[in-house]
Short mmCIF file of C-alpha atoms in Angstrom, two decimals:
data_model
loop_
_atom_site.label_atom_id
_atom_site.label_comp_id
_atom_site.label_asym_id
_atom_site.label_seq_id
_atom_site.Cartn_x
_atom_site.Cartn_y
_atom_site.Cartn_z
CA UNK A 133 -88.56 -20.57 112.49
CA UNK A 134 -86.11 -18.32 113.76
CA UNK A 135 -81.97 -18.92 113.69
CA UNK A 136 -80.62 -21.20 116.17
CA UNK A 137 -78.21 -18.66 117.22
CA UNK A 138 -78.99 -17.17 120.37
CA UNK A 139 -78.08 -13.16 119.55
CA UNK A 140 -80.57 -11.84 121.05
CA UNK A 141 -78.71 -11.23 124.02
CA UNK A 142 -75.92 -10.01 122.11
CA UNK A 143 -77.87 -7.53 119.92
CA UNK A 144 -78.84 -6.10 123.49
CA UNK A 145 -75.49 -5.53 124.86
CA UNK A 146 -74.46 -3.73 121.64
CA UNK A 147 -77.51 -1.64 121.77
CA UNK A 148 -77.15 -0.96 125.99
CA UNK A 149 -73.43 0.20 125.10
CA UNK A 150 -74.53 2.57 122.51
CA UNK A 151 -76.57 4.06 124.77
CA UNK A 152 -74.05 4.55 127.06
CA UNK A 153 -71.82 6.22 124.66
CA UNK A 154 -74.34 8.34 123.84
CA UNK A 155 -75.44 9.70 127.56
CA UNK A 156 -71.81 9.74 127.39
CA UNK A 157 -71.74 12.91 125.02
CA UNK A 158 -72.89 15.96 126.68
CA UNK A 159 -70.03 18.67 127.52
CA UNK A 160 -67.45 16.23 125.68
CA UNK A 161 -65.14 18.08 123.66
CA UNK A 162 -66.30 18.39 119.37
CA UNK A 163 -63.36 15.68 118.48
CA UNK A 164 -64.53 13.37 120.99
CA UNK A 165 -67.77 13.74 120.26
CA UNK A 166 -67.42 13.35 117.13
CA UNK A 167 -66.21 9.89 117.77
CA UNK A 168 -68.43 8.99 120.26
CA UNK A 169 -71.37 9.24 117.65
CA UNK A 170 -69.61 7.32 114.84
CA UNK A 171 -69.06 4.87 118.05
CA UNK A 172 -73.09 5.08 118.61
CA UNK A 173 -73.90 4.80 115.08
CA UNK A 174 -72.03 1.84 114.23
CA UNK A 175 -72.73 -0.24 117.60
CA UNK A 176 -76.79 0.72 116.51
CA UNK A 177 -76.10 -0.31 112.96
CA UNK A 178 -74.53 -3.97 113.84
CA UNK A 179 -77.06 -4.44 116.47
CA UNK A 180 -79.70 -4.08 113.43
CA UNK A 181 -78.25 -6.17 111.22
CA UNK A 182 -76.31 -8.65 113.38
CA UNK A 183 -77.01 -12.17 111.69
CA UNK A 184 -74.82 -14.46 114.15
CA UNK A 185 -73.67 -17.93 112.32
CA UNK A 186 -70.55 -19.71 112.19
CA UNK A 187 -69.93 -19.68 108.33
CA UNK A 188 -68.90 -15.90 109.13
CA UNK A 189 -65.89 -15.59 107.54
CA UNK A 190 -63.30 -14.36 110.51
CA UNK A 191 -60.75 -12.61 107.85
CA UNK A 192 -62.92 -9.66 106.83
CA UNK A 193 -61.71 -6.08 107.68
CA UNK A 194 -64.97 -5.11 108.70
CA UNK A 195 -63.60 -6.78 112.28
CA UNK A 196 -60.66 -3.55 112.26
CA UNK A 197 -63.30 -1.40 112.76
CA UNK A 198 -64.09 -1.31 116.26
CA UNK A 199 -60.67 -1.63 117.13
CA UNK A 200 -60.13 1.33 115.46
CA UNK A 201 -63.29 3.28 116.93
CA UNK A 202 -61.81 2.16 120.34
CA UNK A 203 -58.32 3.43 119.43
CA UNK A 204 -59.56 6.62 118.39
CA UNK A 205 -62.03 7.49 121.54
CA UNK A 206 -59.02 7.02 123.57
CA UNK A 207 -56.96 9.24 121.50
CA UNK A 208 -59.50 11.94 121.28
CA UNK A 209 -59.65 12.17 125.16
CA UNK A 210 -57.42 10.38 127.25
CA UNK A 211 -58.50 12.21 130.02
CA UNK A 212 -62.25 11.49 129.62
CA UNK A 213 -61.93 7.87 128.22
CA UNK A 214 -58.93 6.15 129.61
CA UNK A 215 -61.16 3.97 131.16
CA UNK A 216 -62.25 2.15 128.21
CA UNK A 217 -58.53 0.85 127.96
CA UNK A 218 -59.78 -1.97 129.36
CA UNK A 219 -62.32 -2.56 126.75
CA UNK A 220 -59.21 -3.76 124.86
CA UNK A 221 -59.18 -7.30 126.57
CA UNK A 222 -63.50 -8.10 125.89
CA UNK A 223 -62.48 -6.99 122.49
CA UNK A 224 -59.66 -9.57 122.13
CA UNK A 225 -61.87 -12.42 123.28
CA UNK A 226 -63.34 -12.11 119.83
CA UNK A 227 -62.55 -15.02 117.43
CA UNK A 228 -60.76 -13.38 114.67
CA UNK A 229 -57.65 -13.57 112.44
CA UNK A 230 -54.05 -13.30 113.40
CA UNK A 231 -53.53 -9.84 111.92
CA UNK A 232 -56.68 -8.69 113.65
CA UNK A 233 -55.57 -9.85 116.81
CA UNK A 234 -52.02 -8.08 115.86
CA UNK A 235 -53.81 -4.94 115.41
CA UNK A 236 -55.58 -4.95 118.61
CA UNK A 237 -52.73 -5.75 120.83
CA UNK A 238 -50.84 -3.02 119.19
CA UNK A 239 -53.50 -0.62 119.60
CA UNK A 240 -53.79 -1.38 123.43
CA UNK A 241 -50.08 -1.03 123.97
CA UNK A 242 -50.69 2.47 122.01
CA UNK A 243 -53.47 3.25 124.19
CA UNK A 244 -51.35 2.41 127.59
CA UNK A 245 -48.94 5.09 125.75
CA UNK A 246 -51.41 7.71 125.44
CA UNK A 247 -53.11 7.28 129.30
CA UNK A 248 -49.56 6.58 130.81
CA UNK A 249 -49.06 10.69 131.61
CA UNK A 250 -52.32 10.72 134.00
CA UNK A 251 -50.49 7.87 136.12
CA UNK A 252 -47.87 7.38 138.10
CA UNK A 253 -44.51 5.18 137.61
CA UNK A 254 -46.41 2.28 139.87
CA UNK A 255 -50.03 2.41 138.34
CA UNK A 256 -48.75 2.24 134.90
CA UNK A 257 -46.28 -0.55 135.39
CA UNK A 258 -49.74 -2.45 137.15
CA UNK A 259 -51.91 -1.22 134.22
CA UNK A 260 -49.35 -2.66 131.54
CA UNK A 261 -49.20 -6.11 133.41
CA UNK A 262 -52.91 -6.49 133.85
CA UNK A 263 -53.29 -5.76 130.67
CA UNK A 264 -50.89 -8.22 129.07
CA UNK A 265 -52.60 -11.00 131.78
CA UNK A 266 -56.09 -10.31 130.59
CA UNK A 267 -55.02 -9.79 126.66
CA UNK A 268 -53.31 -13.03 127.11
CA UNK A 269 -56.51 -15.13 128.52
CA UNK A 270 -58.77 -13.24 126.52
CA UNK A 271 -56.71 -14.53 122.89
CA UNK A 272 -56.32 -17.91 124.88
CA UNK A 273 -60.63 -17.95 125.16
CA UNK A 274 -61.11 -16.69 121.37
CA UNK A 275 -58.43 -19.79 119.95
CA UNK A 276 -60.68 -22.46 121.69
CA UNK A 277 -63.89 -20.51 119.89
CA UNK A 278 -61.74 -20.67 116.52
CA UNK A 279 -60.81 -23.94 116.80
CA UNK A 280 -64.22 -25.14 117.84
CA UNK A 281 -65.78 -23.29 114.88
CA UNK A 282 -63.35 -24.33 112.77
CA UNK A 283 -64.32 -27.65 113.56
CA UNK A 284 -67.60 -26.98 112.08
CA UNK A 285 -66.81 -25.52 109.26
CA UNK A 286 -64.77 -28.38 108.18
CA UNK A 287 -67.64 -29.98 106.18
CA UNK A 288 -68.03 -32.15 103.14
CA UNK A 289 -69.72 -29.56 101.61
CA UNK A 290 -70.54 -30.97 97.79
CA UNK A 291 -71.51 -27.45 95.87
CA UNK A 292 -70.06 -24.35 97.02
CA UNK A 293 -72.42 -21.52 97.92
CA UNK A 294 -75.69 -24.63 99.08
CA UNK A 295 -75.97 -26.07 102.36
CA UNK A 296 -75.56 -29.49 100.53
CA UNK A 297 -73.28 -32.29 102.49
CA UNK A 298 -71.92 -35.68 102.14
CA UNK A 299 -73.82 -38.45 103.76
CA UNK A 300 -70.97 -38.94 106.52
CA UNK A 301 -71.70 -35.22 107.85
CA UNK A 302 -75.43 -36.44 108.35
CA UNK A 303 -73.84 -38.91 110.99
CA UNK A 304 -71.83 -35.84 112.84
CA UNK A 305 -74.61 -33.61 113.02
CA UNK A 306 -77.45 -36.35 114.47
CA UNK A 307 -75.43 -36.25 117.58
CA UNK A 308 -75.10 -32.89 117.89
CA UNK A 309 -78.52 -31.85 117.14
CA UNK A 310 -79.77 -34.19 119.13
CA UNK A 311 -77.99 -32.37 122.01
CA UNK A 312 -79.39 -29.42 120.98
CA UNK A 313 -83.08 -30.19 120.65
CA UNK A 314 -83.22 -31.98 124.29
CA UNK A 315 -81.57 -28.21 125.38
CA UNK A 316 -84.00 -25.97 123.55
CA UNK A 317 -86.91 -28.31 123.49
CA UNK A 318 -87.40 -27.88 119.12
CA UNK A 319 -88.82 -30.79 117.09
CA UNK A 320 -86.15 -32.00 114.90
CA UNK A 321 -86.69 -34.77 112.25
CA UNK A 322 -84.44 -36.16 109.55
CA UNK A 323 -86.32 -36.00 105.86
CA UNK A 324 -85.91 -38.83 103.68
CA UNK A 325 -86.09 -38.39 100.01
CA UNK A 326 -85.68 -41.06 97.03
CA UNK A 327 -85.54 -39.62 93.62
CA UNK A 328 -84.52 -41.11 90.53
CA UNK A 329 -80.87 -40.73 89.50
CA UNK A 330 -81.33 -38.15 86.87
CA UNK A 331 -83.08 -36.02 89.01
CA UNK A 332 -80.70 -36.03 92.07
CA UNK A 333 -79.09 -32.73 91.35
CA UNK A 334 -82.08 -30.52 90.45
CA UNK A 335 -83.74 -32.06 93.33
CA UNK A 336 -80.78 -31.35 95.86
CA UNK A 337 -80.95 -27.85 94.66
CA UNK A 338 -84.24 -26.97 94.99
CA UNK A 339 -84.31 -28.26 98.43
CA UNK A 340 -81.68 -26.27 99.13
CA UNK A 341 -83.42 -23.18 98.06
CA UNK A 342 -86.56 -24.72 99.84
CA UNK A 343 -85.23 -25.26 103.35
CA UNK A 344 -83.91 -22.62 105.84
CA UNK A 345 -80.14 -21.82 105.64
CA UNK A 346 -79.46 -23.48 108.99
CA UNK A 347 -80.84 -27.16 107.56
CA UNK A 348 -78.33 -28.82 106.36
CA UNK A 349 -79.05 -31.20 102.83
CA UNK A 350 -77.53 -34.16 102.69
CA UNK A 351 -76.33 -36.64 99.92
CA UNK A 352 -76.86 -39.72 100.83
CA UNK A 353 -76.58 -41.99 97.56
CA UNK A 354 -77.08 -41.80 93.46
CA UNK A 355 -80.78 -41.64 94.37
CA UNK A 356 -81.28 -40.50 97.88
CA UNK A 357 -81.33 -37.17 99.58
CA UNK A 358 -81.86 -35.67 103.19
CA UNK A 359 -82.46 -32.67 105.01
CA UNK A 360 -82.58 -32.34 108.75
CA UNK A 361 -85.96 -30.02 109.30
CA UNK A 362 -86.14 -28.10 112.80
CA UNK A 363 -90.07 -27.24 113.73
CA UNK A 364 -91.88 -25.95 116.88
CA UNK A 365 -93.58 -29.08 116.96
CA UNK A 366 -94.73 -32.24 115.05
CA UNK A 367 -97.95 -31.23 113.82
CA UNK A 368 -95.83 -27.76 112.03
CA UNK A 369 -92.90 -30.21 110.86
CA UNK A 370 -95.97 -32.21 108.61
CA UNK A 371 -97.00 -29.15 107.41
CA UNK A 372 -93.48 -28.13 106.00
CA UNK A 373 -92.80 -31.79 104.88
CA UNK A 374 -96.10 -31.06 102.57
CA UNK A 375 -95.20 -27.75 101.35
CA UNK A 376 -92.14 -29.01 100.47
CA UNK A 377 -93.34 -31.73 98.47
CA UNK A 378 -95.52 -29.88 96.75
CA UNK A 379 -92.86 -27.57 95.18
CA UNK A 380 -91.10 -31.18 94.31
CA UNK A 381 -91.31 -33.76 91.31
CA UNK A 382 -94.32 -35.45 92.21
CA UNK A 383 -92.66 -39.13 91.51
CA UNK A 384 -90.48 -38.24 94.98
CA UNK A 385 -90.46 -41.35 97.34
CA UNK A 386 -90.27 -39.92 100.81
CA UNK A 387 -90.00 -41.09 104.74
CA UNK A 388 -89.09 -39.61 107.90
CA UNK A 389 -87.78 -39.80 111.46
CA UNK A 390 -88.24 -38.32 114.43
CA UNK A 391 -84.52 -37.22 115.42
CA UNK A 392 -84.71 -37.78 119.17
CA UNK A 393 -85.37 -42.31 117.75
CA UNK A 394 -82.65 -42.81 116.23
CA UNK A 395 -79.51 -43.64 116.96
CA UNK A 396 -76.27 -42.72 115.72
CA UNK A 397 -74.65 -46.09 116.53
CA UNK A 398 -76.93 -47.81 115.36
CA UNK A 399 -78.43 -46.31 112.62
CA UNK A 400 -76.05 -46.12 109.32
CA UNK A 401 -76.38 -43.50 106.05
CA UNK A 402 -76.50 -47.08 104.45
CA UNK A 403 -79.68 -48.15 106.41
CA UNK A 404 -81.25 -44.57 106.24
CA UNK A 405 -80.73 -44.56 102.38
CA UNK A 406 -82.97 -48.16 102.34
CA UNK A 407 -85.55 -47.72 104.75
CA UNK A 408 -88.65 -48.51 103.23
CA UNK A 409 -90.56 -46.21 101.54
CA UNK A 410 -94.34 -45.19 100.37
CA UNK A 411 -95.09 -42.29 97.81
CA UNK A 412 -96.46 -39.39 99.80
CA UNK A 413 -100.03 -38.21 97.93
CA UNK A 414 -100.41 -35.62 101.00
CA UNK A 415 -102.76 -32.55 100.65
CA UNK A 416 -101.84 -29.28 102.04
#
């Protein structure tokens, strides 16, 4: 099943604007040029290997880069590029760390600097405040997105490096994957397993290793696990709850639910963890 992160749309903007940096190159000067195809390269490159998700660390330098790409197009030819000083304010809507966001308003500024002698007094003084309005909305838009992804990446997360959670995530993300199925119309169940105490670990673990990395595993006692399973439909989610438990222990206790049944407020991690169960002696 594929992510549940919608970038398709955004690998096609990155690819349209590389190629219209590219159409861009003919009769541009070599140092501009230059730029322009490290410009195309790169936007090409991240388009291929874009892998949206919110456990992207926001900190890396990786994010200086197209600041700096920006920075330099400008540089190489005012002339030719000063219109992409507005480019400054989309890139600023981009959730990203405090120095980053530093950076960027410093290289606008810079940029205003380098554009100013191809304007007049008035122009400038408009470009400068339009500018400052739209740098200040667009940092205002990327704080809710950090704050809202922050949100959600302020898990009980048990073992560093697996999607394994506490039980009282479980109850946080019902709700909103609930919301998200009735939007996108997937088959979402919750995956009961009982195991016996010894084997709780291994167990979590391998189903870890066994789910996709946007299922979350959850902890819900000594001797229970579950996993929240997103299928195309019902009949593909029984196939995946068999191949899973065929890579299990075989003594595995297991039941499901249908996500869209239960209720939240109803419905503890206590009662989920004691539902009744029957030993699963499925074939594939």
């Amino acid at each position: 099943m594929q992510s549940k992160y919608k970038i398709r749309l955004l690998r096609a903007n990155l690819l349209a604007a590389a190629v219209a940096l590219a159409l861009w190159t003919p009769a541009t000067p070599p140092a501009a040029a230059f730029v322009l195809w490290l410009s195309v390269g790169w936007l090409f490159i991240t388009a291929l290997m874009l892998d949206f998700s919110h456990r992207r660390s926001r900190g890396l330098p990786w994010q200086m880069v197209p600041g700096v790409l920006l920075l330099s197009l400008i540089a190489a030819a005012p002339e030719r590029h000063g219109i992409l000083i507005w480019a400054w304010a989309a890139l600023m809507m981009l959730p990203q760390s405090s120095w980053v966001a530093a950076f960027n308003l410093s290289a606008a500024l810079i940029s205003s600097v380098m554009i100013a002698p191809l304007l007049d007094g008035s122009e400038f003084i408009l470009l400068i405040c339009a500018l400052l309005i739209l740098g200040l909305l667009a940092l205002s838009s990327a704080q809710q997105l950090i704050d809202m992804n922050g949100s959600i990446r302020h898990r009980l997360r048990l073992i560093p490096g697996l999607n394994l959670w506490a039980a009282e995530q479980l109850v946080r993300d019902i709700s909103r994957e609930q919301t998200r199925c009735e939007r996108e119309g997937v088959h979402a169940e919750v995956f009961i397993l009982h195991v016996k105490r010894h084997q709780l670990w291994p167990t979590a673990q391998k189903l870890c290793e066994l789910t996709y990395d946007f299922e979350n595993v959850y902890r819900l006692d000594s001797t229970t696990l579950a996993t929240l399973m997103l299928s195309r439909s019902p009949k593909e989610a029984a196939q995946r709850r068999n191949q899973l438990l065929a890579d299990l222990p075989d003594n595995i206790h297991s039941e499901h639910l249908e996500l869209i049944n239960i209720d939240p407020a109803t419905l503890s991690v206590f009662e989920m963890s004691k539902l009744p169960t029957e030993q699963v002696q499925e074939t594939i």
